[in-house]
Short mmCIF file of C-alpha atoms and ligand atoms in Angstrom, two decimals:
data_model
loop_
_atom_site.label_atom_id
_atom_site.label_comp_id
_atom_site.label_asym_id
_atom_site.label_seq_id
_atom_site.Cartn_x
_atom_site.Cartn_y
_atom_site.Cartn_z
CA UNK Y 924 105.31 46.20 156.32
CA UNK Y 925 101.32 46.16 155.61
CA UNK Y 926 98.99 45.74 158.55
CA UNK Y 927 97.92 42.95 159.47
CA UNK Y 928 101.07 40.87 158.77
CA UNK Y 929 100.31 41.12 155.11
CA UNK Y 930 103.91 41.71 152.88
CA UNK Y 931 103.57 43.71 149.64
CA UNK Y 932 105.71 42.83 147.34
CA UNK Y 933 107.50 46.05 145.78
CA UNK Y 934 107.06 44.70 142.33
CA UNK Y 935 103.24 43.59 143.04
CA UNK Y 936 102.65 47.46 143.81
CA UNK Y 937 104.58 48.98 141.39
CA UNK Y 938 102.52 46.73 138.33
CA UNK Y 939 99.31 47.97 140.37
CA UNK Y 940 100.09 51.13 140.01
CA UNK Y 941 101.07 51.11 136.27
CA UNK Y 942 97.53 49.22 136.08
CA UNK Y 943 95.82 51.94 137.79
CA UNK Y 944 97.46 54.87 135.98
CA UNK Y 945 96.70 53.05 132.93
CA UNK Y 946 93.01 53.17 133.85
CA UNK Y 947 92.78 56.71 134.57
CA UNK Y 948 95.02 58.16 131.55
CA UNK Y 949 92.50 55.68 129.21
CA UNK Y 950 89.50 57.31 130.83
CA UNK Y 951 90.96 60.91 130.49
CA UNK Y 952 92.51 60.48 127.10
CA UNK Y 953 88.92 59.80 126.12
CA UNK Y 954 87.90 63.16 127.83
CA UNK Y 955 90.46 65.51 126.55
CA UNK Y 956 90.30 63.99 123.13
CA UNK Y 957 86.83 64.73 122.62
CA UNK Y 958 86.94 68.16 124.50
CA UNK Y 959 89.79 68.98 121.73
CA UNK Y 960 87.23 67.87 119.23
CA UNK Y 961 84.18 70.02 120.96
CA UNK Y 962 86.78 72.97 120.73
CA UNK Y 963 88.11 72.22 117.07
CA UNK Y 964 84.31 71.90 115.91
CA UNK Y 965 83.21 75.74 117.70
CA UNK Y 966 86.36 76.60 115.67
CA UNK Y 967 85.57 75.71 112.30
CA UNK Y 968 83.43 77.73 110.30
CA UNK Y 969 81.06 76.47 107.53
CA UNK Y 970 81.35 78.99 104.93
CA UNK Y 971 78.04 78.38 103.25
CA UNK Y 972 76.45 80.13 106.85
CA UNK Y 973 78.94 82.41 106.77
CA UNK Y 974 77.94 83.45 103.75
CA UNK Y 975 74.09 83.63 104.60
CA UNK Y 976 75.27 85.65 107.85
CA UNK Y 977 77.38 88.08 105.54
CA UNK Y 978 74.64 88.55 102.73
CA UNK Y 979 71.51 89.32 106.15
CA UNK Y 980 74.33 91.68 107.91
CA UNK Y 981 74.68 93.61 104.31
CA UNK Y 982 70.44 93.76 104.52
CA UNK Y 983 70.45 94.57 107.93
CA UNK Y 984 73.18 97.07 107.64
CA UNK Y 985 71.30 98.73 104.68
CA UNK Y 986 68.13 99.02 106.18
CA UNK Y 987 70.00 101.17 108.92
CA UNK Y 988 71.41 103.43 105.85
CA UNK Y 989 67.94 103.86 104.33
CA UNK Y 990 66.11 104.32 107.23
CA UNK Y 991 68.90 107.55 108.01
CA UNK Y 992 68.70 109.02 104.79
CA UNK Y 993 64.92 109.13 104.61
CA UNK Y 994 65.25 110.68 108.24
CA UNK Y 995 68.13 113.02 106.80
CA UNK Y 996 69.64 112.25 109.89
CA UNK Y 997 73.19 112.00 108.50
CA UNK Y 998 74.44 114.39 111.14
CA UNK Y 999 77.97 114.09 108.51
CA UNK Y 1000 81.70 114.68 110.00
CA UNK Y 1001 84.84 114.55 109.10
CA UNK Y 1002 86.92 111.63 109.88
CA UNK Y 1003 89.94 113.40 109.06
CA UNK Y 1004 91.45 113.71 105.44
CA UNK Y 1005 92.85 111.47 103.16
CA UNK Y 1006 96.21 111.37 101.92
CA UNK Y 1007 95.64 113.44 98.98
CA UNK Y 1008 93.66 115.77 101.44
CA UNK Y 1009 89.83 114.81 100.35
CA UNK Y 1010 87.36 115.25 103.78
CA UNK Y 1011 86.69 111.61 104.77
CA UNK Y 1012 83.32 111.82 106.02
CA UNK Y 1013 81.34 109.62 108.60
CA UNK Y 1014 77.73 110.12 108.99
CA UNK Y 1015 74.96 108.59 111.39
CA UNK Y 1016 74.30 105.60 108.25
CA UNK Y 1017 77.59 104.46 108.53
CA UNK Y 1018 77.88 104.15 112.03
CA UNK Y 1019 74.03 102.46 112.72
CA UNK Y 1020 75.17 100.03 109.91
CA UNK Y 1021 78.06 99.07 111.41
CA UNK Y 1022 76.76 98.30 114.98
CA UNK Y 1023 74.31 95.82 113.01
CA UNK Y 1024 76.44 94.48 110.11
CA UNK Y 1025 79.83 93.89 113.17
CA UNK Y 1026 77.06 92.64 115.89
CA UNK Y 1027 75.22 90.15 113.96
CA UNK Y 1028 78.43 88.35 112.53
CA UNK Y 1029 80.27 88.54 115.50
CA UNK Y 1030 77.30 87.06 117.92
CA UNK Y 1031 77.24 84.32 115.45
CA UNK Y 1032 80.85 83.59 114.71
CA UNK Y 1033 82.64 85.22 118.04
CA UNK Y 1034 86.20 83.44 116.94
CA UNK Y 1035 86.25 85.17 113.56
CA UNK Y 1036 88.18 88.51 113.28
CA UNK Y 1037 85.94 90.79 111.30
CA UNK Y 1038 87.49 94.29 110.60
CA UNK Y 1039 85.05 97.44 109.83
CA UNK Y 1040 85.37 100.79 108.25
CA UNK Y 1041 84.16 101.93 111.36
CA UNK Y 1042 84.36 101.59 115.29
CA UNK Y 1043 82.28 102.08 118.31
CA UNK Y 1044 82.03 101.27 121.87
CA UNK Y 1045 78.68 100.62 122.24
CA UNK Y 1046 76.92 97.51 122.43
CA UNK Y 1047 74.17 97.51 120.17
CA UNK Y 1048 71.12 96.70 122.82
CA UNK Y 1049 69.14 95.15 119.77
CA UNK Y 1050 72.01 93.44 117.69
CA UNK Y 1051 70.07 91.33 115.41
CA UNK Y 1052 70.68 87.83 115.83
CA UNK Y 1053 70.74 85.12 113.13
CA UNK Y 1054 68.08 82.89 112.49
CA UNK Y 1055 70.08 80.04 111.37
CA UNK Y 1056 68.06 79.71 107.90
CA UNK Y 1057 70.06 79.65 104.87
CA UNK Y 1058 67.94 81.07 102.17
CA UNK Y 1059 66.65 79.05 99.22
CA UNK Y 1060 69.05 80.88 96.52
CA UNK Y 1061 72.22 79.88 98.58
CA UNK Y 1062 70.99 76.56 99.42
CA UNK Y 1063 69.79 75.91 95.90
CA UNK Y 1064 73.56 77.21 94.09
CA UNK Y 1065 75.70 76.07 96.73
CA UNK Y 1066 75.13 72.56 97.52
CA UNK Y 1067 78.03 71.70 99.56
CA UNK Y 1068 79.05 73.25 102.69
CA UNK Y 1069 82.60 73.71 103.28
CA UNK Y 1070 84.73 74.12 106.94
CA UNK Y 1071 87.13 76.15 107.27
CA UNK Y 1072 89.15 76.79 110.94
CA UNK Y 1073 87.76 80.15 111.69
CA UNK Y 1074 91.74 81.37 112.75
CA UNK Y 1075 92.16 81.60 108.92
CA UNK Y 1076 89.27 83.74 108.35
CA UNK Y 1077 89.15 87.87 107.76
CA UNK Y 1078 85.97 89.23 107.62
CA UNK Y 1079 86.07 92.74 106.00
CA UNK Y 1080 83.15 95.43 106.24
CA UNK Y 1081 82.12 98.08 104.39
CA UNK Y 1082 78.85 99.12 106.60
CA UNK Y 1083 78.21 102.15 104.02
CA UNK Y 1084 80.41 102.67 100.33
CA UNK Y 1085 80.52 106.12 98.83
CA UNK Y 1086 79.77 107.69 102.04
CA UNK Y 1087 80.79 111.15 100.27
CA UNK Y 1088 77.95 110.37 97.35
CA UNK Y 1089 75.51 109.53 100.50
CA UNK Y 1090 75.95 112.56 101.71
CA UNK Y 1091 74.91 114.08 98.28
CA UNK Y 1092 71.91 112.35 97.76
CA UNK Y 1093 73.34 110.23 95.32
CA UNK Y 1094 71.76 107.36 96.07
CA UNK Y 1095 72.28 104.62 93.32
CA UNK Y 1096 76.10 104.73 94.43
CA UNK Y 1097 75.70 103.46 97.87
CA UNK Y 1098 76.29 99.91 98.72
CA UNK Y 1099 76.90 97.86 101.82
CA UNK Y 1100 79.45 95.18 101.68
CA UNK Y 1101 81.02 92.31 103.56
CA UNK Y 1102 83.88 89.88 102.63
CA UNK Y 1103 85.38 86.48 103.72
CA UNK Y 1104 88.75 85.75 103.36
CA UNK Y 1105 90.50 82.43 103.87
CA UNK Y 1106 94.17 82.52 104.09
CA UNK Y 1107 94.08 86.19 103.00
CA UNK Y 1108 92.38 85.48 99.68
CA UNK Y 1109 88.66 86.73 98.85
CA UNK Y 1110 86.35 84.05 98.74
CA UNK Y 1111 82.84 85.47 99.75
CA UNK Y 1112 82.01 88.89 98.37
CA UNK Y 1113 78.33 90.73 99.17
CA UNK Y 1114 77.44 94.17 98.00
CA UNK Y 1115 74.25 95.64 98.65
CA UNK Y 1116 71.84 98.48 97.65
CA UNK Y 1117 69.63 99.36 100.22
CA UNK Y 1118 68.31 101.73 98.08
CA UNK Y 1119 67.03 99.31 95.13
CA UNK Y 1120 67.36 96.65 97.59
CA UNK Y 1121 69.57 94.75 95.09
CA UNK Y 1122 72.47 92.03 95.99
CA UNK Y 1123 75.45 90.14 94.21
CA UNK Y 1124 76.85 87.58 96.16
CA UNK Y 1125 79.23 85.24 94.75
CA UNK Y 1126 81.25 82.42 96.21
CA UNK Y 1127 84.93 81.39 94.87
CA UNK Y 1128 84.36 77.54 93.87
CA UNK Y 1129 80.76 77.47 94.98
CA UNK Y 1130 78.20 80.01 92.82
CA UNK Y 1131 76.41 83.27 92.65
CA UNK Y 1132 73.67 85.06 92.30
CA UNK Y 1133 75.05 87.13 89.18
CA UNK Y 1134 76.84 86.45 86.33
CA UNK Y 1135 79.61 88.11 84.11
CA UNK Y 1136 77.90 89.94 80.57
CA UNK Y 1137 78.88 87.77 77.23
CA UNK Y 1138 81.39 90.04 76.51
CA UNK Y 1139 83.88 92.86 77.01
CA UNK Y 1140 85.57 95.70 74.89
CA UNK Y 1141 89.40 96.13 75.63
CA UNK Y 1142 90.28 97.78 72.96
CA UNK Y 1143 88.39 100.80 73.11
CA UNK Y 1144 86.81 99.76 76.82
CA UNK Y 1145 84.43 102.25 78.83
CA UNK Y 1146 86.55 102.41 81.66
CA UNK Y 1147 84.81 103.23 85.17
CA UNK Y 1148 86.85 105.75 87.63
CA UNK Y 1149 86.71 107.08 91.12
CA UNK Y 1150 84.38 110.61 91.20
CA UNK Y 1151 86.07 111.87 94.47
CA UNK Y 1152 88.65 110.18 94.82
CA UNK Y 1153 90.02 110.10 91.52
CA UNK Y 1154 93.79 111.44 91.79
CA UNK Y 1155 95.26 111.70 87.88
CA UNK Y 1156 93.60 108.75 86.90
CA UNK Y 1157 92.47 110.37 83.28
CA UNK Y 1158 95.90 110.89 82.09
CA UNK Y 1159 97.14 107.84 83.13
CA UNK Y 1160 94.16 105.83 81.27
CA UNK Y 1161 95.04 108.17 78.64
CA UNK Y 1162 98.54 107.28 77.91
CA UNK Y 1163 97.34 103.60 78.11
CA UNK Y 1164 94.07 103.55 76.32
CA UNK Y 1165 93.94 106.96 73.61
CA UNK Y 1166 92.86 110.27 74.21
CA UNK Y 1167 89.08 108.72 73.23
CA UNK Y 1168 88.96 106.52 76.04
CA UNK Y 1169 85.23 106.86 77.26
CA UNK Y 1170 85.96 107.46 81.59
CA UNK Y 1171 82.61 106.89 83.17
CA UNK Y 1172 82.79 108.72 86.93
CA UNK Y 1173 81.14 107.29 89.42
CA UNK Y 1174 80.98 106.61 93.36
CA UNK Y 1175 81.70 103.69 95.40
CA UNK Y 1176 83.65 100.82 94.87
CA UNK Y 1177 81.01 98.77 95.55
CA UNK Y 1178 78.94 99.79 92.40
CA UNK Y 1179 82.01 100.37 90.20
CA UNK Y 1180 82.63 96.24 90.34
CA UNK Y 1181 78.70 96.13 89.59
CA UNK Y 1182 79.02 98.08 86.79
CA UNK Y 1183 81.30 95.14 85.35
CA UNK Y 1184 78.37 92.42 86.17
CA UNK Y 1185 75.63 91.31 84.40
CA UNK Y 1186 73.03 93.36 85.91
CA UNK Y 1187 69.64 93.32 84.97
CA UNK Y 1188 68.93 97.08 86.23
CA UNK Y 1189 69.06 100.02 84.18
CA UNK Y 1190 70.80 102.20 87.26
CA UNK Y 1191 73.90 100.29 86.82
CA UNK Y 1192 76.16 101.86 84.12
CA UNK Y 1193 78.08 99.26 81.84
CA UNK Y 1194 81.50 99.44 82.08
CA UNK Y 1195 84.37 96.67 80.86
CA UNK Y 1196 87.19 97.78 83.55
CA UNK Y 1197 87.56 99.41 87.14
CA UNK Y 1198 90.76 101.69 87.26
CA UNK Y 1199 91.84 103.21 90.19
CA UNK Y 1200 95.08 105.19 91.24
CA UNK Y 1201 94.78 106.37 94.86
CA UNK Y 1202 95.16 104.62 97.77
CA UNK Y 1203 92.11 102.80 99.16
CA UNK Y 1204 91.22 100.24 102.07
CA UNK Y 1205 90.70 96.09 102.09
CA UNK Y 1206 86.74 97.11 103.04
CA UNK Y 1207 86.54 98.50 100.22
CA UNK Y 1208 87.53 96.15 97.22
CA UNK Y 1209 87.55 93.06 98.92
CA UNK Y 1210 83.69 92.45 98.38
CA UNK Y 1211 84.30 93.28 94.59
CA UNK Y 1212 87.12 91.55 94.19
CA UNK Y 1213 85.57 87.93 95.61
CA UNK Y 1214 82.51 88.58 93.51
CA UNK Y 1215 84.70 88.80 90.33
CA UNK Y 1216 87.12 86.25 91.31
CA UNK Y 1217 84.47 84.19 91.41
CA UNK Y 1218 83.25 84.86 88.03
CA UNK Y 1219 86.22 84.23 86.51
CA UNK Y 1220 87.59 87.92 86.62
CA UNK Y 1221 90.53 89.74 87.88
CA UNK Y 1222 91.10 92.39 90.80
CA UNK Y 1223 94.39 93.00 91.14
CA UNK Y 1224 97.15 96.13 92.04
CA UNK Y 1225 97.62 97.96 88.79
CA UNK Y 1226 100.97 96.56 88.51
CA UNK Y 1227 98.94 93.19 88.36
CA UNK Y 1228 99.88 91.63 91.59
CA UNK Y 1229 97.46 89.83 94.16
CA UNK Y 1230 95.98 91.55 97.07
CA UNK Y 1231 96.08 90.00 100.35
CA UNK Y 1232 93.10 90.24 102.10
CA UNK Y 1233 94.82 89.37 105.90
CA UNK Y 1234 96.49 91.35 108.05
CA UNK Y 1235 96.67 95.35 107.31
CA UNK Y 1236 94.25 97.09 105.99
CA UNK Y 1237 96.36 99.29 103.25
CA UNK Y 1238 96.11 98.95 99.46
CA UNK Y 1239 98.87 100.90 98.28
CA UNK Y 1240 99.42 99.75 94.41
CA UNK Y 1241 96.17 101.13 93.07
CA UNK Y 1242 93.47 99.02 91.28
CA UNK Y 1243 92.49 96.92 88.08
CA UNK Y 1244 89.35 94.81 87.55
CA UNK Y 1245 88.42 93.28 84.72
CA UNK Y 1246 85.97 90.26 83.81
CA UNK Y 1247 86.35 87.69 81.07
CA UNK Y 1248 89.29 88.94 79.56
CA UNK Y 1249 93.33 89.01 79.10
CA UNK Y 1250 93.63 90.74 82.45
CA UNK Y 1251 97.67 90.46 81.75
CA UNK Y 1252 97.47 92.00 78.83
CA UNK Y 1253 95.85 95.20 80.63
CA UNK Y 1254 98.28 94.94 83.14
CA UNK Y 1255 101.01 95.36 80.36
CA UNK Y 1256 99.36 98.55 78.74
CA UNK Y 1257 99.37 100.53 81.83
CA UNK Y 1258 102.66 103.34 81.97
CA UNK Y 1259 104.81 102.44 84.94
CA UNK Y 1260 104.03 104.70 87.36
CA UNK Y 1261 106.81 104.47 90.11
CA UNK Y 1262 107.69 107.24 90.05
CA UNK Y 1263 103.65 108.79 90.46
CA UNK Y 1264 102.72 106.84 93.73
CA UNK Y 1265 99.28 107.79 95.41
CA UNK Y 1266 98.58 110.23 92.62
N1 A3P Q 845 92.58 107.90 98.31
C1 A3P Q 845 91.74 107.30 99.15
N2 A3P Q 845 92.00 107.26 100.47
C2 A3P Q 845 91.13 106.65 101.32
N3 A3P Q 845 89.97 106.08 100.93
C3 A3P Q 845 89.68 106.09 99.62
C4 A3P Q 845 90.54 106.69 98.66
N4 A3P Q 845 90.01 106.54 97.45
C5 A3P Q 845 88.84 105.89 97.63
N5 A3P Q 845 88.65 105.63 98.93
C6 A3P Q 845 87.47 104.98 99.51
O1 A3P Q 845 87.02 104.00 98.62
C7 A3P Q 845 85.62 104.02 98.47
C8 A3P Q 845 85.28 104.29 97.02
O2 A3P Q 845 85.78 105.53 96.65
P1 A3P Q 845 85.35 106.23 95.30
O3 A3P Q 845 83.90 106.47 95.36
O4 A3P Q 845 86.13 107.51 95.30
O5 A3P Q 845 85.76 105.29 94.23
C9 A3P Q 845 85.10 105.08 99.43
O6 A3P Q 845 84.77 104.37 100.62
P2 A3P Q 845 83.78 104.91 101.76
O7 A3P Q 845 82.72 105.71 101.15
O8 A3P Q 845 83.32 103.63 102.36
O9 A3P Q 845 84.64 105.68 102.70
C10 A3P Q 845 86.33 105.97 99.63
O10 A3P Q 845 86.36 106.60 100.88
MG1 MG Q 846 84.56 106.08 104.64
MG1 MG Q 847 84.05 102.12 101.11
MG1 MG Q 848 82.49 103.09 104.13
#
């Protein structure tokens, strides 16, 4: 009984009620929807600023490098030893670059999971921050920007390649690098010489700054190979290529794939494949292997399968890369070695 002497019907109250739920859940379906939408959009990451961020972090990273080589600052110390028992060394250049290159992409993507080389609990007080311009060479060869949800993305960094060469004074080998993955395949590769102040960035499906040369020798190729971390990678290339197989030693991942590019530098030697036989880390091929991807070319395990670029950081089958040719064929010269693992 309602006050007054007015009787509510039980039907009249329960349609008011349906009205008035209906009111609220079409005001707050408006509200959650577009909350979900404000969420999705923080989410999703447009590679074409991902790639500016990745090619300034590999600049900012360098300058870090430079700056504590000229200071021969390196203060160098073991990391601990490889499996094949080679000093892995860590100096003061990789770990400045890495609190800039791991700061500055994090700050501007904070839901993307970037993995470094390196680690450190400090905050970087001055963490460089991004200015939000994309420069003129990426705006100019990539003309459509492309979102991807940034749970799919890996970042990989390399804040300083051929640390060992560093340490030697052998400069032209060092690089900085950084990679995007999408779905655990390389799409954004940047490697950088702070030293020349040279960098190849390339995009899968959207451009690059470099190019593959016209052409390639694989029948007698020059065939570039690991200096200190080589393993028994000239008898294996010689069983697959000849005893006259030119091997060109050199440091760094990073420069080995620019050896393969069109480079218009004298530094860089010219080489027409990148063999290697020990085991080595996603921060350090998956720069090279976007950037060749990209251009057509191959980076692959040397038993010619994919590498996935998500989840650990282990590359156990060893390496080919190759540009512009039957990268198959290659793959079929090379002796099985099963029975040789991480030699
Ligand atoms: N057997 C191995 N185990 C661990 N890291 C290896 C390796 N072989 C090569 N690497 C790493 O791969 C990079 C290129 O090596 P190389 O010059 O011998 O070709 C170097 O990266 P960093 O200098 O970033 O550590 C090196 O440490
Ligand atoms: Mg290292
Ligand atoms: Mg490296
Ligand atoms: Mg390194």
């Amino acid at each position: 009984m309602a006050p007054m002497g007015i009787r509510l019907s039980p039907l009249g109250v329960a349609v008011f009620c349906l009205l008035g739920l209906g009111v609220i859940y079409h005001l707050y379906a408006g509200v959650i929807s577009s909350r979900i939408a404000a969420f999705r959009q923080g989410r999703a990451v447009d590679l074409r600023e991902l790639l500016a961020v990745s090619v300034e972090a590999a600049a900012v990273g360098g300058r870090e490098v430079k700056r504590v080589r000229e200071q021969n600052a390196l203060e160098e110390k073991s990391k601990g030893k490889t499996r094949e028992g080679a000093k892995e060394m860590l100096t003061l250049g990789d770990l400045y670059s890495h609190r800039k290159m791991y700061h500055l992409i994090k700050s501007t993507f904070p839901f993307v999971k970037v993995n470094s080389e390196e680690h450190d609990d400090v905050a970087d007080q001055e963490s460089a921050v991004w200015d939000h311009v994309i420069p003129e060479d990426i705006r100019h060869k990539i003309t459509e920007s492309r979102e991807v949800p940034a749970e799919s993305i890996t970042v990989w960094i390399d804040p300083l390649d051929a640390t060992q060469e560093y340490t030697e004074g052998l400069r032209q080998y060092v690089t900085t690098m950084v990679c995007v993955a999408v779905d655990g395949e390389p799409v954004i590769g940047v490697i950088h010489n702070p030293f020349t102040g040279y960098t190849a960035w390339a995009m899968v499906g959207g451009g690059s700054n470099v190019n593959a040369r016209p052409s390639y020798n694989t029948q007698s190729p020059r065939i570039i190979v690991s200096r200190s971390h080589a393993g028994k990678v000239k008898p294996f290339i010689q069983e697959a290529f000849g005893n006259d197989t030119v091997i060109l030693p050199a440091g760094g991942a990073g420069y080995k794939v620019l050896s393969l590019l069109d480079i218009p530098e004298e530094k860089y030697e010219k080489a027409d494949v990148y063999v290697h036989v020990t085991y080595i880390k996603k921060w350090d091929i998956c720069a090279g292997n976007a950037i060749l991807k990209a251009l057509g070319g191959h980076m692959t395990t040397l038993k010619g399968e994919e590498i996935d670029y998500a989840g650990s950081e282990a590359n156990e089958g060893g390496l080919l890369a190759s540009l512009l040719v039957n990268h198959k064929a290659l793959v079929e010269k090379l002796p099985n070695r099963e029975n040789e693992k991480h030699n």
